[in-house]
Coordinates of C-alpha atoms in Angstrom, one line a residue:
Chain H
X1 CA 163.2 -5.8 -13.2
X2 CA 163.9 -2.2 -14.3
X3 CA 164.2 -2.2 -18.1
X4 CA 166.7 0.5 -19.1
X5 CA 165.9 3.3 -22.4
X6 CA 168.7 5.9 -23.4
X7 CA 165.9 7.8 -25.6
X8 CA 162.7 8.0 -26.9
X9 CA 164.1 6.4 -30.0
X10 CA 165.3 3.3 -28.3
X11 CA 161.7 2.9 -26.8
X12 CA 160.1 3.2 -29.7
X13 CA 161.7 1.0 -31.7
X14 CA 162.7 -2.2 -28.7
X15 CA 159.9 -1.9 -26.7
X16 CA 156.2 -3.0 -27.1
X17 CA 153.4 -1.9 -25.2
X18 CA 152.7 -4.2 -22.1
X19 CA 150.0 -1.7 -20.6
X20 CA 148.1 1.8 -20.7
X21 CA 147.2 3.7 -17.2
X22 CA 145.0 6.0 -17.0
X23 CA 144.8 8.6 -14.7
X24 CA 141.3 10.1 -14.2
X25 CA 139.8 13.5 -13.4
X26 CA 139.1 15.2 -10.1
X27 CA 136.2 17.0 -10.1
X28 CA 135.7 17.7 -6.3
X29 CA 136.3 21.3 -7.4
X30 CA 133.5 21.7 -10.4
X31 CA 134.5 21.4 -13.9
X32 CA 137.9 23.3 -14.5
X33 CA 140.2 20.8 -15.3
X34 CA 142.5 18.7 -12.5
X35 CA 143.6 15.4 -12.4
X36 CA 143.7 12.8 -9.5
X37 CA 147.3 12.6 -7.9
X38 CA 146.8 9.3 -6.7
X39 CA 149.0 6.8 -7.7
X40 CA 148.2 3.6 -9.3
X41 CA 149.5 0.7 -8.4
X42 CA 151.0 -0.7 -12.1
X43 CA 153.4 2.5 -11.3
X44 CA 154.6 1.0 -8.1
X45 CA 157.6 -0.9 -9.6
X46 CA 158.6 1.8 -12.5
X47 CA 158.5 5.1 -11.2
X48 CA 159.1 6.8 -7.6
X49 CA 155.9 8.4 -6.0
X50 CA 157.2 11.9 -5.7
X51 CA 158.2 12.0 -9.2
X52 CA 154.3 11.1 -10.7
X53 CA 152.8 13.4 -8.0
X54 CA 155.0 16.4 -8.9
X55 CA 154.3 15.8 -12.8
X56 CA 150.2 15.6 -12.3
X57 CA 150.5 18.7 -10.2
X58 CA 152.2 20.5 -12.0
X59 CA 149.9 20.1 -14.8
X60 CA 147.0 20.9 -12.5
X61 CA 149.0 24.0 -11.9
X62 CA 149.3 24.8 -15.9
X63 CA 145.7 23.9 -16.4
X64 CA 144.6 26.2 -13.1
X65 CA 146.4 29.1 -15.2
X66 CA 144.7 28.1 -18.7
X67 CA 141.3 28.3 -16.9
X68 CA 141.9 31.0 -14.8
X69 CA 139.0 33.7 -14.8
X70 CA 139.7 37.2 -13.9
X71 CA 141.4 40.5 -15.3
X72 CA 143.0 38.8 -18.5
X73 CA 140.7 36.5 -19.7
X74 CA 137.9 39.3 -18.9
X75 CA 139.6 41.7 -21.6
X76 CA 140.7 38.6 -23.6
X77 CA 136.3 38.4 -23.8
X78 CA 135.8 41.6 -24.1
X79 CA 138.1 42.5 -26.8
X80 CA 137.1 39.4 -28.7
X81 CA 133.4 40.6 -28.6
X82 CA 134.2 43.7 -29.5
X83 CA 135.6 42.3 -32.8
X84 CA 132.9 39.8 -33.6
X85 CA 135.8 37.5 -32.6
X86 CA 137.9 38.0 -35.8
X87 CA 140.8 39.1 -33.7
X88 CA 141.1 35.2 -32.7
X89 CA 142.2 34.9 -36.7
X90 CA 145.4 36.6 -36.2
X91 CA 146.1 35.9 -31.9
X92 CA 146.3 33.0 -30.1
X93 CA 144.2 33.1 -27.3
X94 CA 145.6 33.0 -23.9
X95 CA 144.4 28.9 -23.2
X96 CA 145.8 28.0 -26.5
X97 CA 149.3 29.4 -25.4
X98 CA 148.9 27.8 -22.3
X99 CA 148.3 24.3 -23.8
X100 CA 151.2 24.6 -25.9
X101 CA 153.3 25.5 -22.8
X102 CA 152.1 21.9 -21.5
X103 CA 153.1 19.7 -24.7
X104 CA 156.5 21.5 -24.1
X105 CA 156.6 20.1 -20.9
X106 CA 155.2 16.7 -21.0
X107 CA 157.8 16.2 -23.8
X108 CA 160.6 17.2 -21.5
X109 CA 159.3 15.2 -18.9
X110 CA 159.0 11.8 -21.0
X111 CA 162.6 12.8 -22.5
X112 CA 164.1 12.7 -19.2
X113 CA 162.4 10.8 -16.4
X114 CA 159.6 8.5 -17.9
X115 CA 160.8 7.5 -21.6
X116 CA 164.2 6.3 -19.5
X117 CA 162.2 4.2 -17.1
X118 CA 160.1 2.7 -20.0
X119 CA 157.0 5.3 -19.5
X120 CA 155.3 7.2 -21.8
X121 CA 152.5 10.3 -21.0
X122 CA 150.0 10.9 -23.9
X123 CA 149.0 14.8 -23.3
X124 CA 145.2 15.1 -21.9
X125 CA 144.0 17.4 -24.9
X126 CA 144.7 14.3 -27.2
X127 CA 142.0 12.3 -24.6
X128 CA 139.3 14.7 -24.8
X129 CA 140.9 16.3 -21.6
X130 CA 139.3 13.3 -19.8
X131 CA 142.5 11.0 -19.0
X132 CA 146.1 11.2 -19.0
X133 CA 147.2 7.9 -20.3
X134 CA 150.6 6.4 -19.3
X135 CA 151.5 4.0 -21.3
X136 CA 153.9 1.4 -20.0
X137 CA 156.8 -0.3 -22.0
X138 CA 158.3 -3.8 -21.9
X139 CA 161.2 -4.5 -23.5
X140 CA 160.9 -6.5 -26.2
X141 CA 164.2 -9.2 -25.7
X142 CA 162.7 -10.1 -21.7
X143 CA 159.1 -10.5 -22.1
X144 CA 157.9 -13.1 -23.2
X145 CA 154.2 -12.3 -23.9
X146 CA 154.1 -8.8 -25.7
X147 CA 150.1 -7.9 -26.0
X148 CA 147.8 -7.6 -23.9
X149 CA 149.7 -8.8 -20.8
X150 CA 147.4 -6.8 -18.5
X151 CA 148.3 -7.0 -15.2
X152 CA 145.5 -4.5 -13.8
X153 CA 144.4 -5.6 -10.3
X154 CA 141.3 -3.7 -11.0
X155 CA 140.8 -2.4 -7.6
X156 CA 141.5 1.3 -8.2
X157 CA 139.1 2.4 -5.3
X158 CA 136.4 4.8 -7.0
Chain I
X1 CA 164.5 -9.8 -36.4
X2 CA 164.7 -5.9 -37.5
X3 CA 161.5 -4.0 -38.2
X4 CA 160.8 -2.2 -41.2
X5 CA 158.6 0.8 -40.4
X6 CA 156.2 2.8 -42.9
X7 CA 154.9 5.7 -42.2
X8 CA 151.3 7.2 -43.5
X9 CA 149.4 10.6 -43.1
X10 CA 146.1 10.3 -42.2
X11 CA 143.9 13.6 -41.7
X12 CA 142.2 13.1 -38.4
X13 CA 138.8 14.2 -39.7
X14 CA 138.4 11.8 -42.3
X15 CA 138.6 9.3 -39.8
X16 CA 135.9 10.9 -37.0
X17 CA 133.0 8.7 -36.2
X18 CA 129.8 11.5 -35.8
X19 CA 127.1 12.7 -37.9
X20 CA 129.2 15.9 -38.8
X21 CA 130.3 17.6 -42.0
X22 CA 133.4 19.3 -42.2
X23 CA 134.5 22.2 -44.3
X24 CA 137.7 24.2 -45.0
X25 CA 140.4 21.3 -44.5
X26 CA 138.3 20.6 -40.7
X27 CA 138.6 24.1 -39.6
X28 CA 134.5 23.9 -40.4
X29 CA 132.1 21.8 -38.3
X30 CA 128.5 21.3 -38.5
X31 CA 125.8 19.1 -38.2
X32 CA 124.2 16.6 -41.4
X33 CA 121.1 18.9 -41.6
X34 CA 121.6 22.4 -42.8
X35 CA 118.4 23.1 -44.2
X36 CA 116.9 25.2 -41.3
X37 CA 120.4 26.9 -40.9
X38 CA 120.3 28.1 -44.6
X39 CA 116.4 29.7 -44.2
X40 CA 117.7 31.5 -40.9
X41 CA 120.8 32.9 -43.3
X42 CA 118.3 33.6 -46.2
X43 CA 115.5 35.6 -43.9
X44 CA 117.6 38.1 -41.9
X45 CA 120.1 38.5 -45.3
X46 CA 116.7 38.6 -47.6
X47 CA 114.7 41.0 -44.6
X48 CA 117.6 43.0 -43.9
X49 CA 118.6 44.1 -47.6
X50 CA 114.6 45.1 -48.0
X51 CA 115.2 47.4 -45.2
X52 CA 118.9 48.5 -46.8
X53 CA 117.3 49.1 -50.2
X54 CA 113.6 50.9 -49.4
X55 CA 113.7 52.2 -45.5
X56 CA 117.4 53.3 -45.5
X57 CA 117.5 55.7 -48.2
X58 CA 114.2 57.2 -47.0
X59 CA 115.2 57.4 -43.5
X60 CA 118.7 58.6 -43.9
X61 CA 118.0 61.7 -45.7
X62 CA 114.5 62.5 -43.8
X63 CA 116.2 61.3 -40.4
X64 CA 119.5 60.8 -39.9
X65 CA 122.4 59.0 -41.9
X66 CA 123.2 57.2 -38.8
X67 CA 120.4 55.0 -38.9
X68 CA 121.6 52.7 -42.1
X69 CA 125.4 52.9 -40.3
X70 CA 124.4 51.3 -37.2
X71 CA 122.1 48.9 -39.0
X72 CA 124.9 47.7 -41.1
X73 CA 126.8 47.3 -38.3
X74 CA 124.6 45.2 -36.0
X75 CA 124.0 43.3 -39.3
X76 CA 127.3 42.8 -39.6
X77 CA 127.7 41.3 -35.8
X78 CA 124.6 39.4 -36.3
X79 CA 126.1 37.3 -39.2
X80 CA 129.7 36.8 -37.3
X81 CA 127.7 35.8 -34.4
X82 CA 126.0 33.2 -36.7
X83 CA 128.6 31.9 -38.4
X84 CA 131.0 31.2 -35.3
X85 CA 128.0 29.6 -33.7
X86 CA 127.6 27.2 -36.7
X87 CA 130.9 26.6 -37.6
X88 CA 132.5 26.0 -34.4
X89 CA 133.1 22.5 -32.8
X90 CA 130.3 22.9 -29.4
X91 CA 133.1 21.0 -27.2
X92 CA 132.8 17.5 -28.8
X93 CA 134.3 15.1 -26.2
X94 CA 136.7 11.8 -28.7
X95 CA 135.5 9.0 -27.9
X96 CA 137.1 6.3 -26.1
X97 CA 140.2 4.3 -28.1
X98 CA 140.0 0.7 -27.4
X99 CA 142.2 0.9 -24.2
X100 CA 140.8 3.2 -22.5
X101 CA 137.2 1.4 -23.6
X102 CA 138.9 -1.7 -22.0
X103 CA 140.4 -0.7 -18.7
X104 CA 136.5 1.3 -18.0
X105 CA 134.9 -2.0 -18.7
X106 CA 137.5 -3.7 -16.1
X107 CA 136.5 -1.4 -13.7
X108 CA 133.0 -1.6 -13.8
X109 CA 133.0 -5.3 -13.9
X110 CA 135.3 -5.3 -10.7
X111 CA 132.8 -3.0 -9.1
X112 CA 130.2 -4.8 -10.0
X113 CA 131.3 -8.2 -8.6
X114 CA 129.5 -11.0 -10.1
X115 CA 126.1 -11.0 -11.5
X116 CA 123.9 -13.9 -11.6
X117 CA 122.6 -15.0 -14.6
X118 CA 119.5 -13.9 -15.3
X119 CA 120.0 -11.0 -13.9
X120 CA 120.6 -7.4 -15.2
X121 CA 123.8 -5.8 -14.4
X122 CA 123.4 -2.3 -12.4
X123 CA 123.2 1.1 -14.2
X124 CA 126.5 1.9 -15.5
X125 CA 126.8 5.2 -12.8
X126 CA 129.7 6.9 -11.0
X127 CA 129.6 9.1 -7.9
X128 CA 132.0 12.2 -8.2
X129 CA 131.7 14.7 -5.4
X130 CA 131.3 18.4 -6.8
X131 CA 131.1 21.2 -4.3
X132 CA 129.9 19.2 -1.6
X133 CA 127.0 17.6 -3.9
X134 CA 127.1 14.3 -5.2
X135 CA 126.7 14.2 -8.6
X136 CA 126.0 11.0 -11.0
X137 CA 128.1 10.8 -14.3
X138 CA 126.0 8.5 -16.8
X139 CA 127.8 5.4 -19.1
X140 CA 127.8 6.6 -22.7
X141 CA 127.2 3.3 -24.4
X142 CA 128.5 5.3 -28.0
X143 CA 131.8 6.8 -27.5
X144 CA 132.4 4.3 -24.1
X145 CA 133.2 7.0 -21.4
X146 CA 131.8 8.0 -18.5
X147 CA 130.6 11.3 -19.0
X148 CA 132.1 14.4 -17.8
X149 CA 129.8 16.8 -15.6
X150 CA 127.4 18.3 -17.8
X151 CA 128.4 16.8 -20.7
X152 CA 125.3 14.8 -22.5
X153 CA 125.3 12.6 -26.0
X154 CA 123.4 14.7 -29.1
X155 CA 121.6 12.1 -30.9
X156 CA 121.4 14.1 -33.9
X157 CA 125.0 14.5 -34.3
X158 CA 125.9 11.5 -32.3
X159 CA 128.6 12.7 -29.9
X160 CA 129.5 13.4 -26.9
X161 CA 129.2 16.8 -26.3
X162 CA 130.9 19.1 -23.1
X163 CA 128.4 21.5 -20.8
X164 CA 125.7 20.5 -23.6
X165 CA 123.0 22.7 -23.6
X166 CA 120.8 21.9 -26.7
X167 CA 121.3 21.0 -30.5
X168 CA 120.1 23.9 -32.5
X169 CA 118.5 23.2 -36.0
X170 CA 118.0 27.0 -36.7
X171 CA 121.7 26.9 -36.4
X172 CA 122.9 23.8 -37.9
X173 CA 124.9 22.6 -35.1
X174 CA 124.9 21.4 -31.5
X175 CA 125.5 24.7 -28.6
X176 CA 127.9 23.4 -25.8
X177 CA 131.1 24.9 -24.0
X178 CA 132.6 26.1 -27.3
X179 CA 130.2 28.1 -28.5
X180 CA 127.2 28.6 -26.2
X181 CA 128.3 32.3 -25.9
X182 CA 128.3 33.0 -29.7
X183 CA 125.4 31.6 -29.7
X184 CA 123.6 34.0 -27.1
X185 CA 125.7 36.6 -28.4
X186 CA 123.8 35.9 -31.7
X187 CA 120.1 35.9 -29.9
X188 CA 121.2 38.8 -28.2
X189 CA 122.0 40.7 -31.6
X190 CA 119.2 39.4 -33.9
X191 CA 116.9 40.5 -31.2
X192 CA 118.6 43.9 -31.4
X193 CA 118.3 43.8 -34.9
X194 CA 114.9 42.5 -35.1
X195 CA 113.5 45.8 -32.9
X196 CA 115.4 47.7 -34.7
X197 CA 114.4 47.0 -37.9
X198 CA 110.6 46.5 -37.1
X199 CA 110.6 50.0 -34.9
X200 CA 112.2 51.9 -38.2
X201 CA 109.4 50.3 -40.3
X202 CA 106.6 51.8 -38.0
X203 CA 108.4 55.2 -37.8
X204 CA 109.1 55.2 -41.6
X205 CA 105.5 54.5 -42.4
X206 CA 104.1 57.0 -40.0
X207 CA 106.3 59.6 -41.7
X208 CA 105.4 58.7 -44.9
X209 CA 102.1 59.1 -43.7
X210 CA 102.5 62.3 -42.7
X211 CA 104.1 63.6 -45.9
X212 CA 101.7 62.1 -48.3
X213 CA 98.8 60.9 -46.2
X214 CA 98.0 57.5 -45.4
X215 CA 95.9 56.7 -48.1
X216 CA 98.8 57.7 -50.8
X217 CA 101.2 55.3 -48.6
X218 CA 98.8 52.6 -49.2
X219 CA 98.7 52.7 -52.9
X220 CA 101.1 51.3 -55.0
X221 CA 102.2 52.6 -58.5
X222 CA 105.1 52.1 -60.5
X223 CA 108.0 54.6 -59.1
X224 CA 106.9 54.9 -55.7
X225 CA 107.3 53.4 -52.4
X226 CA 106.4 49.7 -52.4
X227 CA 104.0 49.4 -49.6
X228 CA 104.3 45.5 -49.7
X229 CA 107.3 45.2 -48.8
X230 CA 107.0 46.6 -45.8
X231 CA 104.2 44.5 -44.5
X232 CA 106.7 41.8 -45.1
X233 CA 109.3 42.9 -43.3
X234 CA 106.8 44.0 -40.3
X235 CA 105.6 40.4 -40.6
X236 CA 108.7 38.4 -40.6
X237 CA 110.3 40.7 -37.4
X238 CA 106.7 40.7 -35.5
X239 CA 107.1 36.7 -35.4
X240 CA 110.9 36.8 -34.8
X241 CA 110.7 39.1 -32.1
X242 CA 108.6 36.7 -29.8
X243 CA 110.3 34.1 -30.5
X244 CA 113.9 35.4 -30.4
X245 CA 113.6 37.6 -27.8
X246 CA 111.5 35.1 -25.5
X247 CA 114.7 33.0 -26.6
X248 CA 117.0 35.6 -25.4
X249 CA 115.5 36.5 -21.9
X250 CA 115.4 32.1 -21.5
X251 CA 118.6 32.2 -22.0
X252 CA 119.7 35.3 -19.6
X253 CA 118.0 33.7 -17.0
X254 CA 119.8 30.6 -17.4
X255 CA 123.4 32.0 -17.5
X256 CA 122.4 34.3 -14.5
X257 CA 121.5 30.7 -12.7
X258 CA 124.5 28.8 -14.8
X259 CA 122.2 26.5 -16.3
X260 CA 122.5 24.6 -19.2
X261 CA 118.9 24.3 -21.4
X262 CA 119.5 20.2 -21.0
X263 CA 119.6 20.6 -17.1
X264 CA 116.1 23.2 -17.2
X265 CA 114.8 20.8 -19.5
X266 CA 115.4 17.5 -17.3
X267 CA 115.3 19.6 -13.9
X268 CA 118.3 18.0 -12.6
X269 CA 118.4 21.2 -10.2
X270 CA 114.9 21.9 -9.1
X271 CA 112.8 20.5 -6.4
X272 CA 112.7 19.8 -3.2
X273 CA 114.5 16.3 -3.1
X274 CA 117.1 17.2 -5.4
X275 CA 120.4 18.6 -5.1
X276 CA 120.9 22.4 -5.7
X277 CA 123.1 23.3 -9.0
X278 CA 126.6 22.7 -7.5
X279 CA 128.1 24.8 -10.3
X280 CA 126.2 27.6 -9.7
X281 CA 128.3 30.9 -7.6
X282 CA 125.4 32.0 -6.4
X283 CA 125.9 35.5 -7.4
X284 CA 124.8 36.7 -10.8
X285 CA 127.4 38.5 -11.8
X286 CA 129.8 36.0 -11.4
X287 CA 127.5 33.3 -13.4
X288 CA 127.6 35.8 -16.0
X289 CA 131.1 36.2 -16.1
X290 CA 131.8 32.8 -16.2
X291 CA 129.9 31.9 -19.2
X292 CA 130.4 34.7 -21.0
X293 CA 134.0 36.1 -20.2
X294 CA 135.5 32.6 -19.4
X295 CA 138.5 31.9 -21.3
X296 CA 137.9 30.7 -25.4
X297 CA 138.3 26.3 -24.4
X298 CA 140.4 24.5 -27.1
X299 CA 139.0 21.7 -29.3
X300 CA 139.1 18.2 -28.6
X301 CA 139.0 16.7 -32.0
X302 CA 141.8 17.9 -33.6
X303 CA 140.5 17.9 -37.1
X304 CA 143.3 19.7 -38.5
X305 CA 146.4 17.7 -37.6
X306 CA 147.6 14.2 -39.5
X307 CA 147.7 11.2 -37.0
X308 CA 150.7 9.9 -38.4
X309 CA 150.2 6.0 -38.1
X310 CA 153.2 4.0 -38.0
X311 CA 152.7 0.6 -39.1
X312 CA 155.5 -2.1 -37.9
X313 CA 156.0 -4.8 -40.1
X314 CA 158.1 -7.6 -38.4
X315 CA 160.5 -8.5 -41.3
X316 CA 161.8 -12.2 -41.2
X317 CA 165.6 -13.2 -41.4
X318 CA 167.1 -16.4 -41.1
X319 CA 168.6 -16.0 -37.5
X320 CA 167.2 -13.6 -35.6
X321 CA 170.2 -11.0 -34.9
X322 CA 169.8 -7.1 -33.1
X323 CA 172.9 -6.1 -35.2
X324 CA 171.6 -7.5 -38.3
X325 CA 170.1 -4.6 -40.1
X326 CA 169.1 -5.3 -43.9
X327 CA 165.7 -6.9 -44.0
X328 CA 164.7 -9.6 -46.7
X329 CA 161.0 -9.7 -46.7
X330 CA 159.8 -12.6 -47.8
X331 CA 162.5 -15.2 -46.9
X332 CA 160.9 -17.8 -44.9
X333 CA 162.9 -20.3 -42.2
X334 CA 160.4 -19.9 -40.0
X335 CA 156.8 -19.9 -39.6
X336 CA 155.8 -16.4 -40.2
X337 CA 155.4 -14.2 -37.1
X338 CA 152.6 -12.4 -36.7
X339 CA 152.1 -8.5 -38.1
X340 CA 152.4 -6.4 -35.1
X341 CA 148.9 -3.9 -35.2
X342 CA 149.1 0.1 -36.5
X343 CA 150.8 1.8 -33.6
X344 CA 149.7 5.4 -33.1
X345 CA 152.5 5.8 -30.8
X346 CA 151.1 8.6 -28.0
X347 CA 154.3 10.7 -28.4
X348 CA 154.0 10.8 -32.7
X349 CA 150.8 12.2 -30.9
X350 CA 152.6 15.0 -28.6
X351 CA 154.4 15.7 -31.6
X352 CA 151.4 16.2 -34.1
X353 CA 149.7 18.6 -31.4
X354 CA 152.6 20.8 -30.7
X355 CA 152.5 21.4 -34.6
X356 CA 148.4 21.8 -34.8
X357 CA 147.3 24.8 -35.9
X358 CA 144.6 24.6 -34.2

């Protein structure tokens, strides 16, 4: 029961929304941001396991980088301080580049392997950083009951 | 059936639920209640241009010129300090869209299993495992999340706020992740200032005395050195200094122990039956560097960037037809389907943050 998208476009204009996921935070390592790899079970049918694990950890990866504390973000500090943080009017500091690295890639990634499978990621920073939401497509012709068709089994072990 | 779809700009902030005022287009964020923030701005702008306009000029030409620079300048940093303290979002966490409000209520009720009437549900509590410490993320009831780690709700500015250490009045605005560093950066400073300014008082009155006598520095006549003044000025930094200075050492201690103010305060950490701070490096210099050379953390609320909400209106034709592309509203066959709800489709979101500005 695959439903096929060619674009974005196409899912945004045929498709409702059957069903959100989302994809909680790890904290096992403190407070820097990383997000559980596990993968729910609404995903089972739409998307292969490798492909949803290799996308949340390579955002771990970006966000790891962003948060990174050490020579660069030390000088980044210390430089800012310096300047009564005024410097922060005229350069983008290095978190901010980092972030806009990620929107680059969450777009690729729902251009080319979730928008076609009738996926959609919403970047974390739009959540708050607390969830990355997936939100799931059906196509509007084969279902039959558009909203609020949640089939969440509930029993995401916590 | 084709849709017809209409697009309208919305600035995020308008639309942010929060005590909060915004400023400059969003960019500006502070609490309802500015009164205390305004006295802090008035005494050390009113106390520091007494000393600018009666020590200074004494003291640069009987001491050294250097004195007024390097008071300007630590004035100078005191102010930015201020300002990016008060202005700056503290880390205030959105709160939950309906969704996400829904599928954390599923949870809990599956967790929970079923209740018997009469009976109160359990705490709304989650068990993450931090550093090999279990640690209990509270239910905010407001914005419907589960708290992250250190994150607490300001009932003053009703949010959620991230690493929450207290809600300052003196500063008009709530001190969490974003800007807990400006704001010790600005304890640190005024307390600079404030010893600075009351030690160049003493001096400038003992030299005074010196010159003149003590008596003479005491009496006040038109043309000469208003003695008043200075007793105001001693006043105001004698009572500052204790308080800002006891605030500044507080807070050294709790970044060497990377504590928030809210954890102190409850004392999640202390005691013999509780856990030890699982954030904590157990070094000091690394506490310190974490707090205050971590890297600058982005805002949540994007105040500055329009949410672009795309409203699709099912249009109704005779027979319903994919190919069939020129809508006639109001022609009616059939009974009218129902409006489908705003969609703020996530990727008009991904969108509207690559372009953000901020």
């Amino acid at each position: 029961m695959a439903t096929e998208f060619h674009n974005l476009q196409e899912l945004r204009h045929s498709a409702s929304l059957a069903n959100k996921v989302f994809i909680q935070r790890d904290y096992s390592d403190g407070t820097t941001c990383k997000f559980q790899t596990k993968f729910p079970s609404e995903l089972e049918s739409r998307i292969e396991r490798t492909l949803f694990e290799d996308t949340v950890k390579t955002l771990n990866n970006f966000y790891a980088e962003a948060e990174k504390i050490g020579g660069q973000s030390y000088l980044e500090g210390c430089l800012a301080c310096a300047t009564a943080y005024l410097i922060f009017l005229c350069m983008e500091t290095r978190y901010e580049k980092v972030l806009k690295k990620i929107a680059k890639y969450i777009q690729e990634q729902n251009e080319k392997i979730y928008a076609p499978r009738g996926l959609l990621i919403t970047d974390p920073i739009e959540r708050g950083m607390r969830v990355i939401e997936i939100s799931i497509y059906e196509d509007r012709g084969s279902s039959s009951s558009s909203s609020g068709s949640s089939s969440v089994s509930g029993s995401t072990a916590r | 059936m084709s849709a017809v779809m209409i697009t309208r700009k919305v600035r995020k902030w308008e639309k942010l639920p929060g005590k909060n005022t915004f400023c400059c287009d969003g960019r500006v964020m502070m609490a309802r209640q500015k009164g205390v923030f305004y006295l802090t701005l008035f005494l050390i702008v009113g106390t520091c241009s007494l000393f600018f306009a009666f020590e200074c000029p004494y003291l640069a030409v009987h001491l050294s010129p250097a004195i007024p620079v390097f008071a300007v300048i630590l004035f100078l940093f005191v102010i930015a300090f201020l300002l990016r303290t008060s202005f700056s979002d503290p880390g205030v966490l959105p709160r939950a869209l309906p969704e996400e409000a829904n599928f954390i209520e599923m949870e809990i009720e599956a967790a929970n299993g079923n209740v018997p009437a009469g009976q109160r549900p359990p705490p709304r509590i989650r068990n993450v495992q931090i550093n090999n410490q279990i640690v209990k993320l509270k239910y905010c009831y407001t914005c419907k999340i589960f708290r992250p780690p250190r994150a607490s709700h300001c009932s003053i500015c009703d949010n959620c706020v991230d690493r929450f250490d207290h809600h300052c009045p003196w500063v008009g605005n709530c001190v969490g992740k974003r800007n807990y560093r400006y704001f010790y950066l600005f304890t640190l400073t005024l307390s600079l200032l404030t010893i600075y300014i009351f030690a160049f008082n003493i001096v400038h009155v003992v030299m005074r005395s010196v010159d003149q006598g003590f008596l003479n520095t005491l009496k006040e006549t038109p043309g000469t050195y208003p003695f008043k003044l200075t007793v105001l000025e001693v006043l105001v930094c004698f009572f500052t200094l204790w308080s800002v200075v006891g605030l500044t050492g507080f807070h050294t201690y709790l970044i060497s122990l990377n504590q928030t103010t809210n954890e102190d305060i409850k004392g999640s950490w202390s005691g013999k039956n509780r856990i030890q701070n699982p954030y904590s490096h157990k070094n000091i210099i690394k506490n310190c560097c974490e707090v205050l050379c971590g890297p600058t953390y982005p805002r949540y609320l994007h105040s500055l960037s329009y949410s672009t909400i795309k409203f699709y209106v099912s249009v109704l034709v005779r027979s319903p037809s994919p190919k069939e592309s020129s809508p006639s509203p109001k022609e009616e066959e059939h009974p009218p389907a129902p409006k489908l709800p705003p969609l703020a489709s996530p990727e008009t979101d991904a969108e509207t943050s690559i372009a953000k500005t901020h």
